[in-house]
Coordinates of C-alpha atoms in Angstrom, one line a residue:
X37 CA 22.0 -51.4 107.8
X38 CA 25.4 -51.3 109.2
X39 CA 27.1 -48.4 110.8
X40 CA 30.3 -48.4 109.1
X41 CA 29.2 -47.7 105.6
X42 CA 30.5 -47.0 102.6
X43 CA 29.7 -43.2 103.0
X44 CA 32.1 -43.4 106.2
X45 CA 35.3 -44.3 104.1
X46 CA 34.7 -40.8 102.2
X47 CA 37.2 -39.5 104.6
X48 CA 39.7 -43.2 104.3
X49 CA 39.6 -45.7 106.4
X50 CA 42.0 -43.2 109.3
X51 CA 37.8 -42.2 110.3
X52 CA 37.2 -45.1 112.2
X53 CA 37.8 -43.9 115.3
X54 CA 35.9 -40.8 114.7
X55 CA 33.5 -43.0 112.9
X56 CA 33.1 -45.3 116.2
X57 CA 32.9 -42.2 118.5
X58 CA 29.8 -41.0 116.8
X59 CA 28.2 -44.3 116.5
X60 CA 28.6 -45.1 120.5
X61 CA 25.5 -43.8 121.2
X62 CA 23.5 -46.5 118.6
X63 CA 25.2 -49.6 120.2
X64 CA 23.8 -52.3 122.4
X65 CA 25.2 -51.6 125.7
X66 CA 27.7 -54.7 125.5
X67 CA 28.6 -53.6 122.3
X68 CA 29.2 -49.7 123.7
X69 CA 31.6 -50.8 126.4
X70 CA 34.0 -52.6 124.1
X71 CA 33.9 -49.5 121.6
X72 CA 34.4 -47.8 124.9
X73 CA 37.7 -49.5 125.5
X74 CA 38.5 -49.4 121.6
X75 CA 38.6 -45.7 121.8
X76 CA 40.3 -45.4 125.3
X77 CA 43.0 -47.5 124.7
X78 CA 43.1 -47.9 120.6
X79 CA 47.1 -48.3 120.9
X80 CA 46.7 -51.6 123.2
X81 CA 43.7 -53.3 120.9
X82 CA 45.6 -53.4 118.2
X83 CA 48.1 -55.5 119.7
X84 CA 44.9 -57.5 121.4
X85 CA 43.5 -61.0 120.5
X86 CA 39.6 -61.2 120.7
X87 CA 39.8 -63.2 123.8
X88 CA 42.1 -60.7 125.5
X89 CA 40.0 -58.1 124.4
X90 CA 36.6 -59.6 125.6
X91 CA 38.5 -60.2 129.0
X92 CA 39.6 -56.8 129.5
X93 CA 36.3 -55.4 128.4
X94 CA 34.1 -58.1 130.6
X95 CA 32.3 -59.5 127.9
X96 CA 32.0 -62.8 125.7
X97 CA 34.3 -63.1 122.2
X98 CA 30.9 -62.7 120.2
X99 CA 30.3 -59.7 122.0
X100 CA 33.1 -58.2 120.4
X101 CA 32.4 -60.2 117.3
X102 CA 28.7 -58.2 117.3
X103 CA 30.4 -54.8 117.5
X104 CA 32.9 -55.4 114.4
X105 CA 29.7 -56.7 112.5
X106 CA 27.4 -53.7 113.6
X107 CA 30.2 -51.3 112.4
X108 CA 29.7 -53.1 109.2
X109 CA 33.6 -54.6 109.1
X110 CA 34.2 -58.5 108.3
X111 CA 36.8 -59.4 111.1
X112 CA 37.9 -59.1 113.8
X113 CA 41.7 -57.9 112.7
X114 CA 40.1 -55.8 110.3
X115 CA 38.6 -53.7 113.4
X116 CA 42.5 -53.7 114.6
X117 CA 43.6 -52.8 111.2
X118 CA 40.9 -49.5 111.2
X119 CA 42.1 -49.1 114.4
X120 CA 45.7 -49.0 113.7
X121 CA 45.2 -46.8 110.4
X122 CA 43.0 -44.0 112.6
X123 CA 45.6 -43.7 114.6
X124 CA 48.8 -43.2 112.3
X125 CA 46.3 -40.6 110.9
X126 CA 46.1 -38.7 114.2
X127 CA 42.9 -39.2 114.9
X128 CA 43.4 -36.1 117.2
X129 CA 41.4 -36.6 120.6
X130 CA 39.1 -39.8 122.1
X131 CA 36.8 -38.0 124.6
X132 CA 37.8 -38.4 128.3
X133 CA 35.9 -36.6 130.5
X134 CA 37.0 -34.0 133.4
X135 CA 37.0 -35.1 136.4
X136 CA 37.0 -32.7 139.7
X137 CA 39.8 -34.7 140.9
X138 CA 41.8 -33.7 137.8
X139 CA 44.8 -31.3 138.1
X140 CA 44.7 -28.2 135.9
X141 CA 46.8 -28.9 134.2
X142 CA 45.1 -32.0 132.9
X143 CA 41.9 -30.2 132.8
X144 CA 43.4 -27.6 130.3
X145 CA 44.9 -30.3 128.3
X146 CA 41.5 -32.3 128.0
X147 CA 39.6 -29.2 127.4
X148 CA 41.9 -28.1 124.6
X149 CA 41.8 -31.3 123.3
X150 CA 38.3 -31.1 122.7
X151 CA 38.3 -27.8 121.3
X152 CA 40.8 -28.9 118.5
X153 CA 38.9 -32.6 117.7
X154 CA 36.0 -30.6 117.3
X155 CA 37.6 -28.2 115.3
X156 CA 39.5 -30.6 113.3
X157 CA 36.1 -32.8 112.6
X158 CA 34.3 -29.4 111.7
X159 CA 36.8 -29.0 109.0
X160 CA 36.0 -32.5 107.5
X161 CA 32.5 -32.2 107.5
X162 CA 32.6 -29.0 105.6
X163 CA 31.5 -29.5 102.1
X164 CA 33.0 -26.7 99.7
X165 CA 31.2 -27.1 96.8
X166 CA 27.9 -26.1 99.4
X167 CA 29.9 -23.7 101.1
X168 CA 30.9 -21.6 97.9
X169 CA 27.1 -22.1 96.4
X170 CA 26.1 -20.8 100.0
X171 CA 28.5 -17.5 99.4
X172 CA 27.4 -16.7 95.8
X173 CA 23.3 -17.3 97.5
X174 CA 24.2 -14.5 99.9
X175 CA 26.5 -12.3 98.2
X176 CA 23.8 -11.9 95.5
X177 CA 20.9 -11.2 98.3
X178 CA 19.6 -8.2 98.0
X179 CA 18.8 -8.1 101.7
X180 CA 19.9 -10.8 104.9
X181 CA 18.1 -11.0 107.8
X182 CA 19.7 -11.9 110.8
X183 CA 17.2 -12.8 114.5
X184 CA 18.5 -13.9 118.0
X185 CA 17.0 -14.8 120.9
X186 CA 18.3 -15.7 124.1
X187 CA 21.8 -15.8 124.8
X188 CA 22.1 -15.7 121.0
X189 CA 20.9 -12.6 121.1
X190 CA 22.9 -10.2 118.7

């Protein structure tokens, strides 16, 4: 099984990058440092050869070569053109982490930055056929529980 299925392109190919993010965790380690770099820097791969790539990164050309087939893709350039196409689309934030030596201001941006990726892939993952058959379950319950615990406590 590849990771870049069929069922990934429900959204188009401008996913990829969101796509990738999600996958990291289910790389080989060689593999998860280049998809590292892909998503830090997805404006300079694009413009990358494989060898420049697998310099930068510090690791072999079929290294990189693993990673495009794991993500299920057939070439190389065809990782650069899903690259290129998730970010015309605005893929809207690659994780970067804070850092106490971060000003404020960059920690505010980073955080907000967060807030609205994982906002904006909350919207995409909603389906609204469920949703609406999920309203018309509990509008018609005669009774809804709710239980907390915790800080979830209501």
């Amino acid at each position: 099984m590849t990771i870049y299925e069929a069922s990934d392109h429900a959204g188009g190919d401008d996913r990829f990058l969101d796509v990738l993010t999600a996958r990291k965790a289910e790389l080989s380690p060689s593999e998860r440092r280049v998809a590292e770099f892909v998503l830090e820097a997805p404006d300079k791969v694009i413009h990358m050869s494989i060898a420049t790539l697998a310099e930068e990164v510090g690791v072999s050309q079929p290294t990189v070569l693993r990673l495009v087939r794991t993500m299920g893709l057939a070439s190389y350039p065809e990782l650069k053109l899903r690259t290129g196409q998730s970010i015309v689309a605005g893929t809207p934030y690659v994780h970067s982490e804070v850092a106490s030596s971060d000003p404020l201001d960059q920690i505010v941006d980073k955080l907000v930055d967060s807030s609205i990726y994982t906002l904006t892939m909350l919207r995409r993952s909603i389906d609204q056929k469920v949703l609406a058959r999920v309203i018309d379950i509990l509008s018609n319950a005669p009774r809804i529980d709710c239980y907390g615990a915790g800080a979830a406590r209501i």
